[in-house]
CSV table of C-alpha atoms and ligand atoms in Angstrom, one decimal:
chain,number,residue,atom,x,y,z
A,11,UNK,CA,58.6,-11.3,85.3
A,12,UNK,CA,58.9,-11.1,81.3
A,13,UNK,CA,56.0,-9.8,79.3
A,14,UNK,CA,54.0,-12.8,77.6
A,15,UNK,CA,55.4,-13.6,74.3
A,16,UNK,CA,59.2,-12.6,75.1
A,17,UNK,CA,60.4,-16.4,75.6
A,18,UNK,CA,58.0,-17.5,72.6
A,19,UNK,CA,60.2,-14.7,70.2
A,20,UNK,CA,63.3,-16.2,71.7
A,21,UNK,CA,62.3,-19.6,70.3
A,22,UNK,CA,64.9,-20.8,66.9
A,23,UNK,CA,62.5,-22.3,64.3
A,24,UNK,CA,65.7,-23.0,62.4
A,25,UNK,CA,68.1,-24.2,65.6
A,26,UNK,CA,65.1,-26.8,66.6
A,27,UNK,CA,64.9,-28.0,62.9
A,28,UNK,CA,68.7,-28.6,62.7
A,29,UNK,CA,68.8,-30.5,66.3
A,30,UNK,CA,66.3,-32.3,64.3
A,31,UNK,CA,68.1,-33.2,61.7
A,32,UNK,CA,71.1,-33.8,63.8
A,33,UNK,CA,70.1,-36.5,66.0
A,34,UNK,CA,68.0,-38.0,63.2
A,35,UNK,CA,71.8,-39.5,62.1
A,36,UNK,CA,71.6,-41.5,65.2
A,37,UNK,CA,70.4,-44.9,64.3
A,38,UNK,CA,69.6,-43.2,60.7
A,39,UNK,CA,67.7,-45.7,58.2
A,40,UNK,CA,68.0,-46.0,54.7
A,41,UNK,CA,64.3,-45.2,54.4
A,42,UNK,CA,64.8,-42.1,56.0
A,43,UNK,CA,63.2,-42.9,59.6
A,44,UNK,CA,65.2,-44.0,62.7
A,45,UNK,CA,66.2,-47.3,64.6
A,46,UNK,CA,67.0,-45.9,68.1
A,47,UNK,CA,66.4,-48.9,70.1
A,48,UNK,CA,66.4,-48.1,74.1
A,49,UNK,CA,69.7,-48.4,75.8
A,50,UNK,CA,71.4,-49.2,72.2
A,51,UNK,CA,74.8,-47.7,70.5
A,52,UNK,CA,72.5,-45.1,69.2
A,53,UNK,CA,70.6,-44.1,72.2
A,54,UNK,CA,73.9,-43.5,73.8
A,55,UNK,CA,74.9,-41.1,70.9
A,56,UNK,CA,71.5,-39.7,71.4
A,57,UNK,CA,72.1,-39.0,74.9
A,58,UNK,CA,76.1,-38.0,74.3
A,59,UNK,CA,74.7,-35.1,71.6
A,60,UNK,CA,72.7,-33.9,74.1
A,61,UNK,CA,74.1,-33.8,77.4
A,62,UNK,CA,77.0,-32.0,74.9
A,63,UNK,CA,74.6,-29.2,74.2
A,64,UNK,CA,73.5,-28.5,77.6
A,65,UNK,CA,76.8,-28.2,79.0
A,66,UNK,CA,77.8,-25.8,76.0
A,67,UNK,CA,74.8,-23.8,77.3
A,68,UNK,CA,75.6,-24.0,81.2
A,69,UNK,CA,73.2,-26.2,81.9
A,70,UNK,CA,74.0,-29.5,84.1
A,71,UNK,CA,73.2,-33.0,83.2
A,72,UNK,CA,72.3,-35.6,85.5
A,73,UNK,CA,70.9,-39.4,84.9
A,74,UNK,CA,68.8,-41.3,87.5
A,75,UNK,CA,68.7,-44.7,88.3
A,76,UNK,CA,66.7,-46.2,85.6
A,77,UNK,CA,68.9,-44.0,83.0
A,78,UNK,CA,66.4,-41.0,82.9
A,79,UNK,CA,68.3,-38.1,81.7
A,80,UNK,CA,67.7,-34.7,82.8
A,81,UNK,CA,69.3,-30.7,82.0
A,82,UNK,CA,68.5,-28.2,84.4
A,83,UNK,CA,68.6,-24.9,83.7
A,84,UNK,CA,68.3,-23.1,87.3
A,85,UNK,CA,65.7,-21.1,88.8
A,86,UNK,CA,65.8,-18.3,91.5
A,87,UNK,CA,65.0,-19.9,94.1
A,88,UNK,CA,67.0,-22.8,94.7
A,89,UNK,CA,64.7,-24.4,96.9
A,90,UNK,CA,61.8,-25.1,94.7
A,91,UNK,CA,60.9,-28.0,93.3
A,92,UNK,CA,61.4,-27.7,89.0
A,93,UNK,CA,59.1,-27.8,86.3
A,94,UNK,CA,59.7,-30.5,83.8
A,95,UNK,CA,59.5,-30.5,79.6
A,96,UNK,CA,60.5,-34.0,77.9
A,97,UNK,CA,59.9,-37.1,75.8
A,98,UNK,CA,62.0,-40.3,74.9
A,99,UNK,CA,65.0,-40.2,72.6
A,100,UNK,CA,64.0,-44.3,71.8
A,101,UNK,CA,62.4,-45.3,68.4
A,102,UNK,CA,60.1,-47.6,66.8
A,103,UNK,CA,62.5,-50.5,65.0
A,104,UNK,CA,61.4,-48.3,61.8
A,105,UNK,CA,60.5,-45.5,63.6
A,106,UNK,CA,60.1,-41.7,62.5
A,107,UNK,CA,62.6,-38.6,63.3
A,108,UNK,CA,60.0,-37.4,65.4
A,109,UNK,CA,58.0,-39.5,68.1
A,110,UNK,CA,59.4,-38.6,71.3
A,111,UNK,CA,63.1,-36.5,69.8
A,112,UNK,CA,60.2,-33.3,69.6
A,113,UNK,CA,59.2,-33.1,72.9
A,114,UNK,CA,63.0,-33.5,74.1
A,115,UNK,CA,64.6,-31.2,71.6
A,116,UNK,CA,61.3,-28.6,72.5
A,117,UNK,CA,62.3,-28.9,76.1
A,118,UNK,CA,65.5,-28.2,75.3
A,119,UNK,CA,65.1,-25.7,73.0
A,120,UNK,CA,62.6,-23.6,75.6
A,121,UNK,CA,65.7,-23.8,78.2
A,122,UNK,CA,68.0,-22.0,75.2
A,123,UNK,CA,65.1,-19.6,74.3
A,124,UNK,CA,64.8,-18.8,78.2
A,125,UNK,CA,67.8,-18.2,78.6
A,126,UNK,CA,68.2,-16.2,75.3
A,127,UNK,CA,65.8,-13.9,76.6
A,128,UNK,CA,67.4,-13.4,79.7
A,129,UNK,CA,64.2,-14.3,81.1
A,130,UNK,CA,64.6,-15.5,85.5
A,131,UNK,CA,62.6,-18.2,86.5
A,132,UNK,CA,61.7,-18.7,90.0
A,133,UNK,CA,61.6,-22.6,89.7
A,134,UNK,CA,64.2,-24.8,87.9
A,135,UNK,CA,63.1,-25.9,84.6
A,136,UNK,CA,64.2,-29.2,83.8
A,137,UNK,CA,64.1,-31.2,80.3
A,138,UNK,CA,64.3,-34.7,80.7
A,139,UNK,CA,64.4,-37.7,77.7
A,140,UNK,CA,62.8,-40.6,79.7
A,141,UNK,CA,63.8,-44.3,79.5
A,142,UNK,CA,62.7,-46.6,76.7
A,143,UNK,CA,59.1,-45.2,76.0
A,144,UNK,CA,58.7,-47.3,73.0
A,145,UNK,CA,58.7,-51.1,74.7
A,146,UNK,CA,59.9,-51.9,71.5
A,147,UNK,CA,63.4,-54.0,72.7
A,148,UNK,CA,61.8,-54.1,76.8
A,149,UNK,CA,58.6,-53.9,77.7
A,150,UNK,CA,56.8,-52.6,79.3
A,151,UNK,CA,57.0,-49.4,77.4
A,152,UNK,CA,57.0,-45.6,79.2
A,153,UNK,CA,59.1,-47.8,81.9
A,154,UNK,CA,61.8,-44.6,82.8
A,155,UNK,CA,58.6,-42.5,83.7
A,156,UNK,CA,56.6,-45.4,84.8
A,157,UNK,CA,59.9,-46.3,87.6
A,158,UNK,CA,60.3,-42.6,88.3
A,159,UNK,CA,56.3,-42.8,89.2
A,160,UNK,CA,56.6,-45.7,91.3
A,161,UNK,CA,54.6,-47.7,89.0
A,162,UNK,CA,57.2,-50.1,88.0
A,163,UNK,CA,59.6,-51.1,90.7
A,164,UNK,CA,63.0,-50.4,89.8
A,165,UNK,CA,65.0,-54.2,90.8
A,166,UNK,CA,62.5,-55.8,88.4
A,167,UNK,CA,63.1,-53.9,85.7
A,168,UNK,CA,66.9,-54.0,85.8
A,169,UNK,CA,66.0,-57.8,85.3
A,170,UNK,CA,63.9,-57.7,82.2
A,171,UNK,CA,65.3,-59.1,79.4
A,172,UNK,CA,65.3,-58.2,75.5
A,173,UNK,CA,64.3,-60.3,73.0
A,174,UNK,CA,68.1,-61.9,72.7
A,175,UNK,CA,68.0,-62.3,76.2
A,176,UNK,CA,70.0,-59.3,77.3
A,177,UNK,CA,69.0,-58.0,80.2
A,178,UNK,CA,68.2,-54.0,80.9
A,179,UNK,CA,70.3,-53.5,83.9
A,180,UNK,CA,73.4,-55.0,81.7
A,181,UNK,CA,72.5,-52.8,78.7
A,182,UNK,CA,71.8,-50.1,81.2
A,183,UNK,CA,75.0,-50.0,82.6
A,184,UNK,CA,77.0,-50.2,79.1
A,185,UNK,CA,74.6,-46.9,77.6
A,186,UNK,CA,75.9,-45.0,81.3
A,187,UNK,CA,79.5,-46.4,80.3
A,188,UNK,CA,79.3,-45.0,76.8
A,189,UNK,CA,77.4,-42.1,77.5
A,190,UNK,CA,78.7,-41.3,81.0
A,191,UNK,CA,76.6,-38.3,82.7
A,192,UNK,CA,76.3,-37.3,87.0
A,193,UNK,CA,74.2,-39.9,88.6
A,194,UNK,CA,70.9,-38.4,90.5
A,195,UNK,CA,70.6,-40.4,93.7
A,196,UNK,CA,67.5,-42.8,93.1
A,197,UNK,CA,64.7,-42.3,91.1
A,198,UNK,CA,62.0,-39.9,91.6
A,199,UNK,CA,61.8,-36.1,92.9
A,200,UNK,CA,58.9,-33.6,93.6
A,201,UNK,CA,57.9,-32.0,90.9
A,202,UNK,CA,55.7,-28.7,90.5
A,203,UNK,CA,54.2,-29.3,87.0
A,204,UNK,CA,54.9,-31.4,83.8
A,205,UNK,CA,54.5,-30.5,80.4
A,206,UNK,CA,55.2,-32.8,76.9
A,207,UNK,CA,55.2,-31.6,73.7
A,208,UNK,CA,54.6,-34.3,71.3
A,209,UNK,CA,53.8,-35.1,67.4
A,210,UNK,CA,49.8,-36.0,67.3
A,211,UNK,CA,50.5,-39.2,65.3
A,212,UNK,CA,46.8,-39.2,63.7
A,213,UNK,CA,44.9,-37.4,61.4
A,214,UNK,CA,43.0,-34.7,63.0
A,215,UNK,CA,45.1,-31.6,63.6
A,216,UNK,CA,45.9,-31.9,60.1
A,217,UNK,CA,42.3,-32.4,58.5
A,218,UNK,CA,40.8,-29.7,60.7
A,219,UNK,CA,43.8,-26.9,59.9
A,220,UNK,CA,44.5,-26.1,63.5
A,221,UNK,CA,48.6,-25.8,64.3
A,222,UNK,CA,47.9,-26.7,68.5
A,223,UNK,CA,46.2,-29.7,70.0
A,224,UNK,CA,45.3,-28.9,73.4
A,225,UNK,CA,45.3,-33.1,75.2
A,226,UNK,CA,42.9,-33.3,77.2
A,227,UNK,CA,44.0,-36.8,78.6
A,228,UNK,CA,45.6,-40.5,77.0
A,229,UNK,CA,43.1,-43.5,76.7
A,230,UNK,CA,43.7,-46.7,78.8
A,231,UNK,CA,45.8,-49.5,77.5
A,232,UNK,CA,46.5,-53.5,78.1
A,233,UNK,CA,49.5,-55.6,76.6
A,234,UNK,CA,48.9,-59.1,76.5
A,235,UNK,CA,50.6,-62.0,75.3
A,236,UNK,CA,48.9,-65.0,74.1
A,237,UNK,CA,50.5,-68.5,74.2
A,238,UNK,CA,49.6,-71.6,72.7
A,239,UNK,CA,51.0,-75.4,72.7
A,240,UNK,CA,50.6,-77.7,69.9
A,241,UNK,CA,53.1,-80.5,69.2
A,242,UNK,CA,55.4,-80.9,66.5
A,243,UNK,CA,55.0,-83.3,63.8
A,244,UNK,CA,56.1,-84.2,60.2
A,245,UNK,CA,53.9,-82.4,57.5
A,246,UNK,CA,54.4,-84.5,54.9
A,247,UNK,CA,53.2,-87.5,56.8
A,248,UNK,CA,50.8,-86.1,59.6
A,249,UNK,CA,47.3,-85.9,58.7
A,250,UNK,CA,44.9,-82.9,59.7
A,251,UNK,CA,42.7,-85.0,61.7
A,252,UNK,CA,45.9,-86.1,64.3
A,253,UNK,CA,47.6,-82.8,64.1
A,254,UNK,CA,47.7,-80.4,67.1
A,255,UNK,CA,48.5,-77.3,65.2
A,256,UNK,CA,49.4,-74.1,67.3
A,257,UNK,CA,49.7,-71.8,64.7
A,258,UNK,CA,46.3,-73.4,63.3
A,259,UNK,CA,44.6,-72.5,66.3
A,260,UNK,CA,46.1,-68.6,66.8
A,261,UNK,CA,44.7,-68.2,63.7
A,262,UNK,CA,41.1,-69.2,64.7
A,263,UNK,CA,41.5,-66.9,68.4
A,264,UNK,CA,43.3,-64.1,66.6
A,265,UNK,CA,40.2,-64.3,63.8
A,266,UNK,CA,37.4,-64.5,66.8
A,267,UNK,CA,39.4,-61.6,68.4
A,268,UNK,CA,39.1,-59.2,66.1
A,269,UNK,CA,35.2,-60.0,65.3
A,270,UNK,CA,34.9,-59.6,69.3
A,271,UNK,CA,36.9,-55.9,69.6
A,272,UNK,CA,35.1,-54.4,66.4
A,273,UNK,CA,33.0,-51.4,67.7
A,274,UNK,CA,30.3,-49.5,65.9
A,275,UNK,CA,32.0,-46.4,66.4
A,276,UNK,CA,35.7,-47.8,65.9
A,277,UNK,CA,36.7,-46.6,69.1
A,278,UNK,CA,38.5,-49.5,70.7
A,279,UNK,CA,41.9,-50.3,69.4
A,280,UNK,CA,43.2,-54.1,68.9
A,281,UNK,CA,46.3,-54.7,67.2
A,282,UNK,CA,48.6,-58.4,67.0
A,283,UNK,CA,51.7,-56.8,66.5
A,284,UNK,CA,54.4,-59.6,67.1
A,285,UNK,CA,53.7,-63.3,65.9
A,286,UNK,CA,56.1,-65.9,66.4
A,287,UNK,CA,56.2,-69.6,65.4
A,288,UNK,CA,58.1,-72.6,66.6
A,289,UNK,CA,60.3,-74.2,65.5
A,290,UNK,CA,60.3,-72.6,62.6
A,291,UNK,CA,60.3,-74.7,60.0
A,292,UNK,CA,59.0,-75.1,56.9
A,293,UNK,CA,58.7,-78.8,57.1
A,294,UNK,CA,57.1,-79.7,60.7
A,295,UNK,CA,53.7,-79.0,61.9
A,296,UNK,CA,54.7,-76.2,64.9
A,297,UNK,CA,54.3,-76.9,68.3
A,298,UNK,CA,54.6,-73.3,70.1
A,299,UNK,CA,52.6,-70.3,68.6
A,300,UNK,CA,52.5,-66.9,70.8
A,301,UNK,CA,51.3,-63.3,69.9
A,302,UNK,CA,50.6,-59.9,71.2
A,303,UNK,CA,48.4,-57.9,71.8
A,304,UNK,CA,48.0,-54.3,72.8
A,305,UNK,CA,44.8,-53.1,73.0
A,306,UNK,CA,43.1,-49.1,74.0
A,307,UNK,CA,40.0,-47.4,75.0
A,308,UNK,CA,39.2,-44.0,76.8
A,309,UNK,CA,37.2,-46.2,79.3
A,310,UNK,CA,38.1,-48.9,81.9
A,311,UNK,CA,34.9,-50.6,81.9
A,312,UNK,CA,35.1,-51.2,78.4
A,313,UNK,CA,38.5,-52.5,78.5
A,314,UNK,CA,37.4,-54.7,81.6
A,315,UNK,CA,34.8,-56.1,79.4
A,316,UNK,CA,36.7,-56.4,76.7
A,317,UNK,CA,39.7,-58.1,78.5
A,318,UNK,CA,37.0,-61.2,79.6
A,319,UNK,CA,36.2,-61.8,76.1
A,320,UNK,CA,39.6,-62.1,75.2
A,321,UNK,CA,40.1,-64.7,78.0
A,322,UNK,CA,36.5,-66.7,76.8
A,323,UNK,CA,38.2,-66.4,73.1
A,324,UNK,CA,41.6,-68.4,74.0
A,325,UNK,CA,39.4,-70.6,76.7
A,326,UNK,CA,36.9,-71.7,73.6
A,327,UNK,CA,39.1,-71.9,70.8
A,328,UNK,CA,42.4,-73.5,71.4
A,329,UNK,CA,41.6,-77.5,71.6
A,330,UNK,CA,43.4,-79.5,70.4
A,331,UNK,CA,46.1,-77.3,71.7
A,332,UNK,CA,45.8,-75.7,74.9
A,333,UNK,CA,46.6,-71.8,75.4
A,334,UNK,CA,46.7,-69.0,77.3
A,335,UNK,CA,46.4,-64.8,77.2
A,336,UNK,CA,48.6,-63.4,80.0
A,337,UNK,CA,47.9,-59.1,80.9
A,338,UNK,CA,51.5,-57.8,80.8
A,339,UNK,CA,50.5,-54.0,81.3
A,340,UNK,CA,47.5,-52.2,82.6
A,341,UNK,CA,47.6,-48.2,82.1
A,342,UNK,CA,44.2,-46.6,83.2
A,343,UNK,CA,43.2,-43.7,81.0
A,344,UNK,CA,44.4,-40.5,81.9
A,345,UNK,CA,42.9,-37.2,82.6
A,346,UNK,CA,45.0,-34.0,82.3
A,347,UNK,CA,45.0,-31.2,85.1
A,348,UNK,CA,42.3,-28.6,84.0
A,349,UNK,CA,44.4,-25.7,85.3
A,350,UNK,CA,47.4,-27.0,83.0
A,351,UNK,CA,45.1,-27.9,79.9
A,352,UNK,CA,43.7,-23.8,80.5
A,353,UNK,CA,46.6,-22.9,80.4
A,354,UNK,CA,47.5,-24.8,77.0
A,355,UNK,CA,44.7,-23.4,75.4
A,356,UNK,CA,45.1,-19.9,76.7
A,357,UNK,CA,48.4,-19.7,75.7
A,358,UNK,CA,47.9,-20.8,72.4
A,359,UNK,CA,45.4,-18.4,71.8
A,360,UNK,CA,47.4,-15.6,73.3
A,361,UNK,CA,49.6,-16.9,70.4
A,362,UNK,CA,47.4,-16.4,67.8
A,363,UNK,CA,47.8,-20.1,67.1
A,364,UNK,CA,45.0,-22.1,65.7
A,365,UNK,CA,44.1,-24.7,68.4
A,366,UNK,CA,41.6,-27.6,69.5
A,367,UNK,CA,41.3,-29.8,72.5
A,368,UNK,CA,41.6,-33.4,72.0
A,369,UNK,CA,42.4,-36.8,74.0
A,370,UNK,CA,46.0,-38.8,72.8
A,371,UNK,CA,45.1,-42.1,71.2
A,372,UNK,CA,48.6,-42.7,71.6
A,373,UNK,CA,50.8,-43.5,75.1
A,374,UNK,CA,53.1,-41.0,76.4
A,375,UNK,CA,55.6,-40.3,79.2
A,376,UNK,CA,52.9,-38.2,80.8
A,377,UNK,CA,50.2,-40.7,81.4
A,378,UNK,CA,52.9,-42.0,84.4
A,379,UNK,CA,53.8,-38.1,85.5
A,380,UNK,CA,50.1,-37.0,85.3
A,381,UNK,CA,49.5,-39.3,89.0
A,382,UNK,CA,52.5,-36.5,89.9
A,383,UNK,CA,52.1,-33.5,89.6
A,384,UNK,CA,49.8,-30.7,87.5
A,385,UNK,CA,50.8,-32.2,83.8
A,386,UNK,CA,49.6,-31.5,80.4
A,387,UNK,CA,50.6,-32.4,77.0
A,388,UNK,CA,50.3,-29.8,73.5
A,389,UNK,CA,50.6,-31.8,70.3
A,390,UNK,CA,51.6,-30.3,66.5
A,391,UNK,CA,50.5,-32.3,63.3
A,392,UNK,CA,52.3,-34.6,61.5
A,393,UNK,CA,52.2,-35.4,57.9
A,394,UNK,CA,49.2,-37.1,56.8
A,395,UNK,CA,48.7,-38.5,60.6
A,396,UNK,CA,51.6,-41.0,59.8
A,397,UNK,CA,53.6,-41.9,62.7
A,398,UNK,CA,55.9,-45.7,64.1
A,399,UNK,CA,57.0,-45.2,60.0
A,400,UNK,CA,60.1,-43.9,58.4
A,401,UNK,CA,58.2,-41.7,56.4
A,402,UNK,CA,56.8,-39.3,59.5
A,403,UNK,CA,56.9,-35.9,58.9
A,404,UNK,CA,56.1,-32.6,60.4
A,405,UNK,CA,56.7,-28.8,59.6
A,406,UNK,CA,59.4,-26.8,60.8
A,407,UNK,CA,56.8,-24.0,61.4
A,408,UNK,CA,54.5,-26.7,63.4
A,409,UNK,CA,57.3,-28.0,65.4
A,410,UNK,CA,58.6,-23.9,66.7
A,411,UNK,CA,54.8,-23.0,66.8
A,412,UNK,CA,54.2,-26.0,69.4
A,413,UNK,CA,58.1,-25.0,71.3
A,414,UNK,CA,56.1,-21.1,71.2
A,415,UNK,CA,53.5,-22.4,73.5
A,416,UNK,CA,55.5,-25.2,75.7
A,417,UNK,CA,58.0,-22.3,76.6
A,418,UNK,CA,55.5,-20.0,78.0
A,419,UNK,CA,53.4,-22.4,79.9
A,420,UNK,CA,56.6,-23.4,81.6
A,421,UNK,CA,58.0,-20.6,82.4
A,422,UNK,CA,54.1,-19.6,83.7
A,423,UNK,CA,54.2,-22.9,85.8
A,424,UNK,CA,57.7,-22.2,87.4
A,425,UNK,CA,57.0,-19.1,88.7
A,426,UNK,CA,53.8,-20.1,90.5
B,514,LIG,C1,53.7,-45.3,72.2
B,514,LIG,O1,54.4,-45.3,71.2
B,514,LIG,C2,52.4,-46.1,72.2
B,514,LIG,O2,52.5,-47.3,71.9
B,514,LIG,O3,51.4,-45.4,72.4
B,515,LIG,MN1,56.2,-41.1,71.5
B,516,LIG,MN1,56.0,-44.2,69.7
């Protein structure tokens, strides 16, 4: 077995920086962020740059049924289960370079720096880029992991459908045809231990000065979608008293929500992210109204109780239109294996690497994985906190720093 440190030396602060930079031209933006939507033209060049890496390195590709994508550098012992390192490759529609491409391209870059060093594992190490994380074009989000998990069955969610009405087995199958890599029979294998590297995506690594967050766990989350019927009429001639205005009444539940899901200590997280209107006119009075909502909290109760007031809200102030909130996805919170989050923090110190544990206010791949196997997660700052922007940053030295401590906490777990 290597000496500690000897894989964390190997890792390129500059070779990471220019994968950065490199798939960053995939679904580039003026602005300077990314538009990789899941199972898009740009995911496949995502997923072609990469698989073309790994096989320059000797490392095989293989995708699973749900379009997962994995490169396996091999272990000793060909038996063992592998140890797995990813993220998504998918984007926010003005997302950053960042969320989700780090923790692939430190995955990958801990398989180069492995090998390198001419550092053995016993286990496999794998890195994988999951499936449309972001939910942005398909919901539910985290849906690769979430299938590989067995927490989404696989048949229904080759059937859901974007926004135009494609659906994600069709748009499945044309990302394999233009990015074309071994299939892995099914979906799902055993797994010894997961780790994801991430961007934080808030604030605190970078006000408190500390280069490592060690994650302790990912708060619970609900989607919801909110519907309401009114009925179209003329709004020149219609007055207010006869009207049954949808978009009037999403205003007054979206106002009483809000007031309802405001804590003292501005711990639970509502946001209305999509809004639309029909029929769209400027000119009639609409008839169909419906709205998101996605909504976090580190506790189930409070979400529970949360999730009733949301119901009373729609119940109470829809007439004269009627409407309802449908749950679309339920994630409990997440606690992180304490022998994997030790071994985060022990690393990093090892490391000399400033550090502090901390829960992810944000989703991740892992929160599916973590009902798995051992997983943790090790997050660097990001500029300013600033993250689902084209303007997200980090620092080249953050980024290698983070790849330091992923690679020798995976090459720790696969040789257990
Ligand atoms: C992932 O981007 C999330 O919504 O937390
Ligand atoms: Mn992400
Ligand atoms: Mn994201």
């Amino acid at each position: 077995m290597a000496e500690t440190g000897a894989a964390a030396r190997a890792v390129d602060q500059d070779r990471l920086w220019q994968r950065h930079v490199e798939m960053a031209r995939t679904g580039a933006t003026p602005r300077g962020g990314v538009n990789r939507q899941a199972l898009s033209a740009e995911d496949a060049a995502a997923r072609n740059l990469l698989a073309g890496w790994a096989q320059r390195r000797g490392f095989s590709v293989s995708t699973d049924s749900i379009g997962n994508l994995f490169v396996r550098r091999a272990g000793s012992d060909p038996t063992a289960s592998p140890v797995l390192s990813g993220s998504h490759m998918d984007s926010q529609p003005t997302g950053g370079r960042f969320d989700g491409m780090y923790g692939v391209l430190a995955a990958f870059e801990a398989l180069e720096a492995l090998e390198d060093a001419g550092i053995t594992t016993r286990r496999p190490i794998e890195a994988v880029a999951w499936t449309n994380e972001e939910g942005s074009r398909f919901q539910p989000g985290a849906m690769g992991s979430g299938v590989f998990a067995g927490q989404y069955p696989l048949a229904d969610m080759l059937q859901v459908k974007d926004w135009k009405g494609v659906a994600l087995g069709d748009a499945l199958a044309e990302t394999l045809r233009a990015a074309p890599a071994p299939a892995r029979s099914g979906c799902g294998f055993g797994l010894a231990g997961y780790v994801e590297a991430h961007i934080e995506q808030g604030p605190r690594l970078e006000n408190e000065r500390r280069t490592i967050g060690v994650v302790t766990g990912i708060q619970g989350s609900r989607r919801y979608i909110v519907e309401i019927e009114g009925e179209e009429a003329h709004a020149g001639t219609t007055p207010r008293a006869a009207r049954k205005d949808c978009f009037a009444a999403a205003t007054r539940i979206a106002a009483a929500m809000y007031a309802a899901t405001t804590d003292a200590d501005d711990t639970l997280r509502f946001t209305i992210g999509r809004v639309e209107v029909g029929p769209g006119s400027p000119n009639t009075v609409p008839g169909r109204t419906s709205f998101t909502i996605d909504m976090r909290h580190p506790s189930d109760e409070t979400l529970d109780r949360a999730e009733r007031e949301l119901g009373a809200i729609v119940a109470g102030h829809a007439a004269p239109c009627t409407a309802v909130i449908r749950r679309i996805v339920a994630v409990a919170p997440t606690a992180f294996d304490p022998t994997v989050i030790d071994l985060v923090r022990g690393t990093a110190a090892k490391l000399q690497l400033s550090n502090m544990d901390m829960p992810s206010g944000a989703g991740h791949d892992a929160m599916h994985i973590a009902r798995l196997c051992p997983t943790g997660m090790i997050f660097v700052p990001c500029e300013r906190g600033i993250s689902h922007n084209e303007i997200e940053n980090a620092a080249p030295a953050d980024l290698a720093a983070g790849t330091r401590v992923l690679v020798e906490v995976l090459a720790h777990l696969a040789n257990r």
